[in-house]
């Protein structure tokens, strides 16, 4: 509510002066959300804005028993060690470290079992043969992918991420002294998100947008076992940018590799010209 003030000079009162001031920020929620618009001052908007604190995974090495086990498996897989090399390295660690690191694995069988436990908890990669015609000849490449929907279900099932998902479209405004001017900062504040939610069926309960951001990074060559390729990365657009664009829980995830297509000498010479 605004207020009015009066002043008096002698026996005459001056007219009341309005000091009403419109809120600087206005937030309009999608009609399907059933939430009324909110008008706020700068201080209120800053105080009420949700502060997204990236959730911390208390046991990032799970299902391995210790962090040392996780590091050991990572080294073994990156080096592609065989059974004899694994047994020798474990023996060396046992003799040299003597408690400096807790390595629970004792043989190759336990290593395989630990890896199987990881696979059982995460969405696995699948191999697909892809055939294309090149110089009038069919060429087949093996493409490794992880089902995006299964990865998304892994995110939704994680209780640490549940408080940070945003489902309803929003429109944000800031008062510039004359009128409210709209601004954007997250995917759900864009018109596309609003339009998608508007076009969802009304006869289905709790229909909401669920967005993904997919891109291929040809600047980073990575490997999956013995296969090399350019990673295809997915992010969940319903999470705040500091989570999906970061590392760790809720961050971006590699869901496939673009195969490397070898080029003959003539094509390489043509590109250099």
PDB file of C-alpha atoms in Angstrom:
ATOM      1  CA  UNK A   1       0.000   0.000   0.000  1.00  0.00           C
ATOM      2  CA  UNK A   2       1.240   3.477  -0.776  1.00  0.00           C
ATOM      3  CA  UNK A   3       1.174   6.306   1.736  1.00  0.00           C
ATOM      4  CA  UNK A   4       0.341   9.995   1.550  1.00  0.00           C
ATOM      5  CA  UNK A   5       1.972  12.794   3.519  1.00  0.00           C
ATOM      6  CA  UNK A   6       0.681  16.252   4.429  1.00  0.00           C
ATOM      7  CA  UNK A   7       2.503  19.362   5.561  1.00  0.00           C
ATOM      8  CA  UNK A   8       1.138  22.564   7.056  1.00  0.00           C
ATOM      9  CA  UNK A   9       2.330  26.131   6.673  1.00  0.00           C
ATOM     10  CA  UNK A  10       0.723  28.429   9.186  1.00  0.00           C
ATOM     11  CA  UNK A  11      -2.951  27.496   9.275  1.00  0.00           C
ATOM     12  CA  UNK A  12      -3.000  26.021   5.757  1.00  0.00           C
ATOM     13  CA  UNK A  13      -2.390  22.375   4.955  1.00  0.00           C
ATOM     14  CA  UNK A  14      -0.509  21.497   1.777  1.00  0.00           C
ATOM     15  CA  UNK A  15      -2.075  18.889  -0.589  1.00  0.00           C
ATOM     16  CA  UNK A  16      -1.179  15.287   0.108  1.00  0.00           C
ATOM     17  CA  UNK A  17       1.771  14.034  -1.921  1.00  0.00           C
ATOM     18  CA  UNK A  18       1.594  10.431  -3.135  1.00  0.00           C
ATOM     19  CA  UNK A  19       4.745   8.439  -2.701  1.00  0.00           C
ATOM     20  CA  UNK A  20       3.297   5.300  -4.289  1.00  0.00           C
ATOM     21  CA  UNK A  21       5.976   3.370  -6.124  1.00  0.00           C
ATOM     22  CA  UNK A  22       5.314   0.384  -8.358  1.00  0.00           C
ATOM     23  CA  UNK A  23       7.220  -2.800  -7.696  1.00  0.00           C
ATOM     24  CA  UNK A  24      10.332  -3.093  -9.809  1.00  0.00           C
ATOM     25  CA  UNK A  25       9.827  -6.756 -10.627  1.00  0.00           C
ATOM     26  CA  UNK A  26       6.768  -8.685 -11.722  1.00  0.00           C
ATOM     27  CA  UNK A  27       6.599 -12.458 -12.176  1.00  0.00           C
ATOM     28  CA  UNK A  28       3.771 -14.025 -14.183  1.00  0.00           C
ATOM     29  CA  UNK A  29       3.323 -17.778 -13.870  1.00  0.00           C
ATOM     30  CA  UNK A  30       1.821 -19.985 -16.518  1.00  0.00           C
ATOM     31  CA  UNK A  31      -2.002 -20.143 -16.227  1.00  0.00           C
ATOM     32  CA  UNK A  32      -1.860 -23.917 -15.806  1.00  0.00           C
ATOM     33  CA  UNK A  33       0.134 -23.486 -12.609  1.00  0.00           C
ATOM     34  CA  UNK A  34      -2.793 -21.761 -10.862  1.00  0.00           C
ATOM     35  CA  UNK A  35      -0.418 -19.223  -9.288  1.00  0.00           C
ATOM     36  CA  UNK A  36      -1.258 -15.476  -9.264  1.00  0.00           C
ATOM     37  CA  UNK A  37       1.219 -12.835 -10.527  1.00  0.00           C
ATOM     38  CA  UNK A  38       3.662 -11.453  -7.983  1.00  0.00           C
ATOM     39  CA  UNK A  39       4.922  -7.860  -7.857  1.00  0.00           C
ATOM     40  CA  UNK A  40       8.022  -7.194  -5.775  1.00  0.00           C
ATOM     41  CA  UNK A  41      10.505  -4.473  -4.954  1.00  0.00           C
ATOM     42  CA  UNK A  42      14.166  -4.972  -5.726  1.00  0.00           C
ATOM     43  CA  UNK A  43      14.847  -6.018  -2.134  1.00  0.00           C
ATOM     44  CA  UNK A  44      11.912  -8.441  -2.059  1.00  0.00           C
ATOM     45  CA  UNK A  45      12.837  -9.963  -5.412  1.00  0.00           C
ATOM     46  CA  UNK A  46      16.405 -10.575  -4.297  1.00  0.00           C
ATOM     47  CA  UNK A  47      15.325 -11.967  -0.939  1.00  0.00           C
ATOM     48  CA  UNK A  48      12.658 -14.264  -2.376  1.00  0.00           C
ATOM     49  CA  UNK A  49      14.606 -15.491  -5.377  1.00  0.00           C
ATOM     50  CA  UNK A  50      15.441 -19.125  -5.065  1.00  0.00           C
ATOM     51  CA  UNK A  51      19.107 -19.684  -4.329  1.00  0.00           C
ATOM     52  CA  UNK A  52      20.115 -22.905  -5.987  1.00  0.00           C
ATOM     53  CA  UNK A  53      22.739 -24.615  -3.913  1.00  0.00           C
ATOM     54  CA  UNK A  54      24.312 -27.441  -5.807  1.00  0.00           C
ATOM     55  CA  UNK A  55      23.550 -30.687  -3.971  1.00  0.00           C
ATOM     56  CA  UNK A  56      26.496 -32.557  -2.540  1.00  0.00           C
ATOM     57  CA  UNK A  57      26.830 -36.263  -3.032  1.00  0.00           C
ATOM     58  CA  UNK A  58      28.068 -37.583   0.302  1.00  0.00           C
ATOM     59  CA  UNK A  59      29.332 -40.800  -1.296  1.00  0.00           C
ATOM     60  CA  UNK A  60      30.441 -39.973  -4.874  1.00  0.00           C
ATOM     61  CA  UNK A  61      32.412 -43.216  -5.065  1.00  0.00           C
ATOM     62  CA  UNK A  62      29.347 -45.422  -4.452  1.00  0.00           C
ATOM     63  CA  UNK A  63      28.935 -48.370  -5.064  1.00  0.00           C
ATOM     64  CA  UNK A  64      32.678 -48.818  -4.457  1.00  0.00           C
ATOM     65  CA  UNK A  65      33.496 -49.400  -0.796  1.00  0.00           C
ATOM     66  CA  UNK A  66      36.135 -46.641  -0.571  1.00  0.00           C
ATOM     67  CA  UNK A  67      37.478 -43.753  -2.601  1.00  0.00           C
ATOM     68  CA  UNK A  68      40.687 -45.726  -3.024  1.00  0.00           C
ATOM     69  CA  UNK A  69      38.781 -48.542  -4.720  1.00  0.00           C
ATOM     70  CA  UNK A  70      37.287 -46.057  -7.140  1.00  0.00           C
ATOM     71  CA  UNK A  71      40.675 -44.587  -8.020  1.00  0.00           C
ATOM     72  CA  UNK A  72      42.181 -48.028  -8.529  1.00  0.00           C
ATOM     73  CA  UNK A  73      39.434 -49.150 -10.913  1.00  0.00           C
ATOM     74  CA  UNK A  74      39.743 -45.913 -12.866  1.00  0.00           C
ATOM     75  CA  UNK A  75      43.487 -46.466 -13.348  1.00  0.00           C
ATOM     76  CA  UNK A  76      42.985 -50.098 -14.359  1.00  0.00           C
ATOM     77  CA  UNK A  77      40.331 -49.277 -16.946  1.00  0.00           C
ATOM     78  CA  UNK A  78      42.267 -46.367 -18.423  1.00  0.00           C
ATOM     79  CA  UNK A  79      45.405 -48.516 -18.721  1.00  0.00           C
ATOM     80  CA  UNK A  80      43.511 -51.599 -20.007  1.00  0.00           C
ATOM     81  CA  UNK A  81      45.499 -53.837 -17.639  1.00  0.00           C
ATOM     82  CA  UNK A  82      45.232 -57.634 -17.843  1.00  0.00           C
ATOM     83  CA  UNK A  83      44.728 -60.046 -14.937  1.00  0.00           C
ATOM     84  CA  UNK A  84      48.424 -60.506 -14.196  1.00  0.00           C
ATOM     85  CA  UNK A  85      49.048 -56.760 -14.201  1.00  0.00           C
ATOM     86  CA  UNK A  86      46.091 -56.178 -11.914  1.00  0.00           C
ATOM     87  CA  UNK A  87      47.293 -58.784  -9.400  1.00  0.00           C
ATOM     88  CA  UNK A  88      50.837 -57.386  -9.488  1.00  0.00           C
ATOM     89  CA  UNK A  89      49.658 -53.806  -8.961  1.00  0.00           C
ATOM     90  CA  UNK A  90      47.455 -54.812  -6.038  1.00  0.00           C
ATOM     91  CA  UNK A  91      50.356 -56.646  -4.451  1.00  0.00           C
ATOM     92  CA  UNK A  92      52.582 -53.592  -4.895  1.00  0.00           C
ATOM     93  CA  UNK A  93      49.983 -51.280  -3.364  1.00  0.00           C
ATOM     94  CA  UNK A  94      49.573 -53.659  -0.425  1.00  0.00           C
ATOM     95  CA  UNK A  95      53.309 -53.730   0.250  1.00  0.00           C
ATOM     96  CA  UNK A  96      54.138 -50.073  -0.331  1.00  0.00           C
ATOM     97  CA  UNK A  97      51.092 -48.179   0.809  1.00  0.00           C
ATOM     98  CA  UNK A  98      50.525 -50.042   4.096  1.00  0.00           C
ATOM     99  CA  UNK A  99      47.429 -48.103   5.009  1.00  0.00           C
ATOM    100  CA  UNK A 100      48.062 -44.929   3.031  1.00  0.00           C
ATOM    101  CA  UNK A 101      45.064 -45.882   0.872  1.00  0.00           C
ATOM    102  CA  UNK A 102      42.295 -48.322   1.646  1.00  0.00           C
ATOM    103  CA  UNK A 103      42.184 -50.620  -1.358  1.00  0.00           C
ATOM    104  CA  UNK A 104      39.576 -53.292  -0.686  1.00  0.00           C
ATOM    105  CA  UNK A 105      39.968 -55.181  -3.970  1.00  0.00           C
ATOM    106  CA  UNK A 106      42.223 -58.238  -3.741  1.00  0.00           C
ATOM    107  CA  UNK A 107      41.990 -59.884  -7.168  1.00  0.00           C
ATOM    108  CA  UNK A 108      40.691 -59.492 -10.701  1.00  0.00           C
ATOM    109  CA  UNK A 109      37.447 -61.272  -9.852  1.00  0.00           C
ATOM    110  CA  UNK A 110      36.566 -58.653  -7.237  1.00  0.00           C
ATOM    111  CA  UNK A 111      37.430 -55.925  -9.721  1.00  0.00           C
ATOM    112  CA  UNK A 112      34.997 -57.377 -12.253  1.00  0.00           C
ATOM    113  CA  UNK A 113      32.353 -57.736  -9.564  1.00  0.00           C
ATOM    114  CA  UNK A 114      32.762 -54.086  -8.576  1.00  0.00           C
ATOM    115  CA  UNK A 115      32.417 -53.031 -12.215  1.00  0.00           C
ATOM    116  CA  UNK A 116      29.300 -55.178 -12.563  1.00  0.00           C
ATOM    117  CA  UNK A 117      27.818 -53.401  -9.542  1.00  0.00           C
ATOM    118  CA  UNK A 118      28.452 -50.044 -11.200  1.00  0.00           C
ATOM    119  CA  UNK A 119      26.834 -51.175 -14.447  1.00  0.00           C
ATOM    120  CA  UNK A 120      23.810 -52.419 -12.520  1.00  0.00           C
ATOM    121  CA  UNK A 121      23.280 -48.966 -10.978  1.00  0.00           C
ATOM    122  CA  UNK A 122      23.880 -46.817 -14.064  1.00  0.00           C
ATOM    123  CA  UNK A 123      22.304 -46.655 -17.493  1.00  0.00           C
ATOM    124  CA  UNK A 124      24.471 -48.850 -19.761  1.00  0.00           C
ATOM    125  CA  UNK A 125      25.857 -47.988 -23.191  1.00  0.00           C
ATOM    126  CA  UNK A 126      24.567 -49.853 -26.225  1.00  0.00           C
ATOM    127  CA  UNK A 127      26.323 -50.503 -29.528  1.00  0.00           C
ATOM    128  CA  UNK A 128      24.527 -49.771 -32.811  1.00  0.00           C
ATOM    129  CA  UNK A 129      25.824 -50.425 -36.336  1.00  0.00           C
ATOM    130  CA  UNK A 130      25.201 -47.405 -38.568  1.00  0.00           C
ATOM    131  CA  UNK A 131      25.618 -47.780 -42.332  1.00  0.00           C
ATOM    132  CA  UNK A 132      26.005 -44.900 -44.777  1.00  0.00           C
ATOM    133  CA  UNK A 133      26.952 -44.697 -48.444  1.00  0.00           C
ATOM    134  CA  UNK A 134      30.351 -43.164 -49.117  1.00  0.00           C
ATOM    135  CA  UNK A 135      31.749 -42.979 -52.649  1.00  0.00           C
ATOM    136  CA  UNK A 136      28.975 -45.333 -53.779  1.00  0.00           C
ATOM    137  CA  UNK A 137      30.046 -47.927 -51.228  1.00  0.00           C
ATOM    138  CA  UNK A 138      28.258 -48.835 -47.973  1.00  0.00           C
ATOM    139  CA  UNK A 139      30.361 -48.042 -44.915  1.00  0.00           C
ATOM    140  CA  UNK A 140      29.372 -49.315 -41.462  1.00  0.00           C
ATOM    141  CA  UNK A 141      30.479 -47.782 -38.174  1.00  0.00           C
ATOM    142  CA  UNK A 142      29.761 -48.827 -34.622  1.00  0.00           C
ATOM    143  CA  UNK A 143      28.064 -46.068 -32.637  1.00  0.00           C
ATOM    144  CA  UNK A 144      27.925 -46.340 -28.844  1.00  0.00           C
ATOM    145  CA  UNK A 145      24.971 -44.622 -27.168  1.00  0.00           C
ATOM    146  CA  UNK A 146      23.228 -44.490 -23.826  1.00  0.00           C
ATOM    147  CA  UNK A 147      19.396 -44.195 -23.820  1.00  0.00           C
ATOM    148  CA  UNK A 148      18.632 -40.582 -22.919  1.00  0.00           C
ATOM    149  CA  UNK A 149      15.289 -41.448 -21.353  1.00  0.00           C
ATOM    150  CA  UNK A 150      16.870 -43.997 -19.015  1.00  0.00           C
ATOM    151  CA  UNK A 151      19.440 -41.380 -18.002  1.00  0.00           C
ATOM    152  CA  UNK A 152      16.607 -38.915 -17.339  1.00  0.00           C
ATOM    153  CA  UNK A 153      14.830 -41.440 -15.128  1.00  0.00           C
ATOM    154  CA  UNK A 154      18.054 -41.819 -13.142  1.00  0.00           C
ATOM    155  CA  UNK A 155      17.962 -38.057 -12.482  1.00  0.00           C
ATOM    156  CA  UNK A 156      14.295 -38.062 -11.511  1.00  0.00           C
ATOM    157  CA  UNK A 157      14.828 -40.949  -9.101  1.00  0.00           C
ATOM    158  CA  UNK A 158      17.643 -39.152  -7.268  1.00  0.00           C
ATOM    159  CA  UNK A 159      16.256 -37.612  -4.041  1.00  0.00           C
ATOM    160  CA  UNK A 160      19.164 -35.148  -3.811  1.00  0.00           C
ATOM    161  CA  UNK A 161      18.067 -33.470  -7.063  1.00  0.00           C
ATOM    162  CA  UNK A 162      14.309 -33.476  -6.433  1.00  0.00           C
ATOM    163  CA  UNK A 163      14.124 -29.997  -4.765  1.00  0.00           C
ATOM    164  CA  UNK A 164      15.918 -28.329  -7.680  1.00  0.00           C
ATOM    165  CA  UNK A 165      13.692 -29.336 -10.612  1.00  0.00           C
ATOM    166  CA  UNK A 166      11.595 -26.502 -12.100  1.00  0.00           C
ATOM    167  CA  UNK A 167       8.508 -27.499 -14.091  1.00  0.00           C
ATOM    168  CA  UNK A 168       6.242 -24.479 -14.708  1.00  0.00           C
ATOM    169  CA  UNK A 169       7.009 -21.772 -17.264  1.00  0.00           C
ATOM    170  CA  UNK A 170       7.675 -18.301 -15.854  1.00  0.00           C
ATOM    171  CA  UNK A 171       7.872 -14.767 -17.223  1.00  0.00           C
ATOM    172  CA  UNK A 172      10.151 -12.355 -15.382  1.00  0.00           C
ATOM    173  CA  UNK A 173       9.936  -8.564 -15.544  1.00  0.00           C
ATOM    174  CA  UNK A 174      11.966  -5.680 -14.141  1.00  0.00           C
ATOM    175  CA  UNK A 175      10.618  -2.164 -13.774  1.00  0.00           C
ATOM    176  CA  UNK A 176      12.818   0.305 -15.659  1.00  0.00           C
ATOM    177  CA  UNK A 177      11.257   3.407 -14.105  1.00  0.00           C
ATOM    178  CA  UNK A 178       8.476   3.649 -16.668  1.00  0.00           C
ATOM    179  CA  UNK A 179       7.195   0.149 -17.295  1.00  0.00           C
ATOM    180  CA  UNK A 180       7.944  -3.492 -16.751  1.00  0.00           C
ATOM    181  CA  UNK A 181      10.570  -4.878 -19.107  1.00  0.00           C
ATOM    182  CA  UNK A 182      10.885  -8.605 -19.558  1.00  0.00           C
ATOM    183  CA  UNK A 183      14.171 -10.466 -19.093  1.00  0.00           C
ATOM    184  CA  UNK A 184      15.336 -14.079 -19.376  1.00  0.00           C
ATOM    185  CA  UNK A 185      17.780 -16.160 -17.363  1.00  0.00           C
ATOM    186  CA  UNK A 186      16.747 -19.855 -17.404  1.00  0.00           C
ATOM    187  CA  UNK A 187      15.148 -22.070 -20.095  1.00  0.00           C
ATOM    188  CA  UNK A 188      11.762 -22.059 -18.351  1.00  0.00           C
ATOM    189  CA  UNK A 189      11.579 -18.239 -18.656  1.00  0.00           C
ATOM    190  CA  UNK A 190      11.615 -18.410 -22.477  1.00  0.00           C
ATOM    191  CA  UNK A 191       8.562 -18.174 -24.759  1.00  0.00           C
ATOM    192  CA  UNK A 192       9.186 -21.649 -26.149  1.00  0.00           C
ATOM    193  CA  UNK A 193       8.741 -23.240 -22.713  1.00  0.00           C
ATOM    194  CA  UNK A 194       5.566 -21.207 -22.143  1.00  0.00           C
ATOM    195  CA  UNK A 195       4.148 -22.232 -25.533  1.00  0.00           C
ATOM    196  CA  UNK A 196       4.938 -25.903 -24.966  1.00  0.00           C
ATOM    197  CA  UNK A 197       3.160 -25.904 -21.605  1.00  0.00           C
ATOM    198  CA  UNK A 198       0.183 -24.107 -23.183  1.00  0.00           C
ATOM    199  CA  UNK A 199      -0.154 -26.817 -25.846  1.00  0.00           C
ATOM    200  CA  UNK A 200      -0.019 -29.768 -23.473  1.00  0.00           C
ATOM    201  CA  UNK A 201      -3.316 -31.687 -23.214  1.00  0.00           C
ATOM    202  CA  UNK A 202      -5.739 -30.365 -20.602  1.00  0.00           C
ATOM    203  CA  UNK A 203      -7.404 -33.735 -20.052  1.00  0.00           C
ATOM    204  CA  UNK A 204      -4.204 -35.293 -18.666  1.00  0.00           C
ATOM    205  CA  UNK A 205      -3.296 -34.499 -15.077  1.00  0.00           C
ATOM    206  CA  UNK A 206       0.044 -32.881 -14.221  1.00  0.00           C
ATOM    207  CA  UNK A 207       1.355 -32.497 -17.775  1.00  0.00           C
ATOM    208  CA  UNK A 208       4.569 -30.472 -17.676  1.00  0.00           C
ATOM    209  CA  UNK A 209       7.519 -29.831 -20.010  1.00  0.00           C
ATOM    210  CA  UNK A 210      10.633 -31.965 -19.574  1.00  0.00           C
ATOM    211  CA  UNK A 211      13.523 -30.493 -21.558  1.00  0.00           C
ATOM    212  CA  UNK A 212      16.907 -31.762 -22.743  1.00  0.00           C
ATOM    213  CA  UNK A 213      19.908 -29.943 -24.173  1.00  0.00           C
ATOM    214  CA  UNK A 214      21.974 -32.078 -26.572  1.00  0.00           C
ATOM    215  CA  UNK A 215      25.231 -31.153 -28.262  1.00  0.00           C
ATOM    216  CA  UNK A 216      28.270 -32.816 -29.800  1.00  0.00           C
ATOM    217  CA  UNK A 217      31.725 -31.624 -28.795  1.00  0.00           C
ATOM    218  CA  UNK A 218      34.213 -32.185 -31.617  1.00  0.00           C
ATOM    219  CA  UNK A 219      36.904 -30.300 -29.705  1.00  0.00           C
ATOM    220  CA  UNK A 220      37.317 -33.195 -27.271  1.00  0.00           C
ATOM    221  CA  UNK A 221      38.345 -36.629 -28.416  1.00  0.00           C
ATOM    222  CA  UNK A 222      37.455 -39.242 -25.812  1.00  0.00           C
ATOM    223  CA  UNK A 223      37.412 -43.010 -25.571  1.00  0.00           C
ATOM    224  CA  UNK A 224      35.026 -45.700 -24.389  1.00  0.00           C
ATOM    225  CA  UNK A 225      37.073 -48.837 -23.870  1.00  0.00           C
ATOM    226  CA  UNK A 226      38.944 -49.296 -27.135  1.00  0.00           C
ATOM    227  CA  UNK A 227      36.562 -47.070 -29.108  1.00  0.00           C
ATOM    228  CA  UNK A 228      37.440 -43.433 -29.766  1.00  0.00           C
ATOM    229  CA  UNK A 229      35.039 -40.715 -30.844  1.00  0.00           C
ATOM    230  CA  UNK A 230      33.634 -37.267 -30.233  1.00  0.00           C
ATOM    231  CA  UNK A 231      31.316 -37.152 -27.201  1.00  0.00           C
ATOM    232  CA  UNK A 232      27.598 -36.397 -27.447  1.00  0.00           C
ATOM    233  CA  UNK A 233      26.502 -34.638 -24.257  1.00  0.00           C
ATOM    234  CA  UNK A 234      23.036 -34.215 -22.729  1.00  0.00           C
ATOM    235  CA  UNK A 235      21.851 -31.818 -20.006  1.00  0.00           C
ATOM    236  CA  UNK A 236      18.521 -31.509 -18.208  1.00  0.00           C
ATOM    237  CA  UNK A 237      16.962 -28.097 -18.877  1.00  0.00           C
ATOM    238  CA  UNK A 238      14.654 -28.388 -15.843  1.00  0.00           C
ATOM    239  CA  UNK A 239      17.614 -27.980 -13.494  1.00  0.00           C
ATOM    240  CA  UNK A 240      19.307 -24.620 -12.766  1.00  0.00           C
ATOM    241  CA  UNK A 241      22.222 -23.780 -15.029  1.00  0.00           C
ATOM    242  CA  UNK A 242      24.792 -23.973 -12.234  1.00  0.00           C
ATOM    243  CA  UNK A 243      23.810 -27.634 -11.761  1.00  0.00           C
ATOM    244  CA  UNK A 244      23.386 -28.928 -15.326  1.00  0.00           C
ATOM    245  CA  UNK A 245      26.375 -26.952 -16.597  1.00  0.00           C
ATOM    246  CA  UNK A 246      28.599 -28.122 -13.753  1.00  0.00           C
ATOM    247  CA  UNK A 247      30.345 -31.311 -12.790  1.00  0.00           C
ATOM    248  CA  UNK A 248      29.010 -34.032 -10.562  1.00  0.00           C
ATOM    249  CA  UNK A 249      25.449 -34.708  -9.479  1.00  0.00           C
ATOM    250  CA  UNK A 250      22.894 -33.416 -12.005  1.00  0.00           C
ATOM    251  CA  UNK A 251      25.583 -32.240 -14.411  1.00  0.00           C
ATOM    252  CA  UNK A 252      25.930 -32.960 -18.101  1.00  0.00           C
ATOM    253  CA  UNK A 253      26.431 -36.560 -19.169  1.00  0.00           C
ATOM    254  CA  UNK A 254      28.012 -38.262 -22.174  1.00  0.00           C
ATOM    255  CA  UNK A 255      25.314 -40.311 -23.916  1.00  0.00           C
ATOM    256  CA  UNK A 256      27.174 -41.313 -27.052  1.00  0.00           C
ATOM    257  CA  UNK A 257      30.164 -40.937 -29.331  1.00  0.00           C
ATOM    258  CA  UNK A 258      30.286 -39.739 -32.913  1.00  0.00           C
ATOM    259  CA  UNK A 259      32.550 -42.168 -34.780  1.00  0.00           C
ATOM    260  CA  UNK A 260      35.755 -40.883 -36.327  1.00  0.00           C
ATOM    261  CA  UNK A 261      35.551 -41.174 -40.092  1.00  0.00           C
ATOM    262  CA  UNK A 262      39.007 -41.575 -41.664  1.00  0.00           C
ATOM    263  CA  UNK A 263      39.833 -39.330 -44.583  1.00  0.00           C
ATOM    264  CA  UNK A 264      42.006 -40.273 -47.513  1.00  0.00           C
ATOM    265  CA  UNK A 265      45.021 -38.237 -48.564  1.00  0.00           C
ATOM    266  CA  UNK A 266      43.223 -36.500 -51.440  1.00  0.00           C
ATOM    267  CA  UNK A 267      40.514 -35.118 -49.147  1.00  0.00           C
ATOM    268  CA  UNK A 268      43.055 -33.905 -46.581  1.00  0.00           C
ATOM    269  CA  UNK A 269      45.042 -32.126 -49.314  1.00  0.00           C
ATOM    270  CA  UNK A 270      41.821 -30.518 -50.592  1.00  0.00           C
ATOM    271  CA  UNK A 271      40.994 -29.150 -47.114  1.00  0.00           C
ATOM    272  CA  UNK A 272      44.456 -27.638 -46.737  1.00  0.00           C
ATOM    273  CA  UNK A 273      44.154 -25.677 -50.000  1.00  0.00           C
TER     274      UNK A 273
END
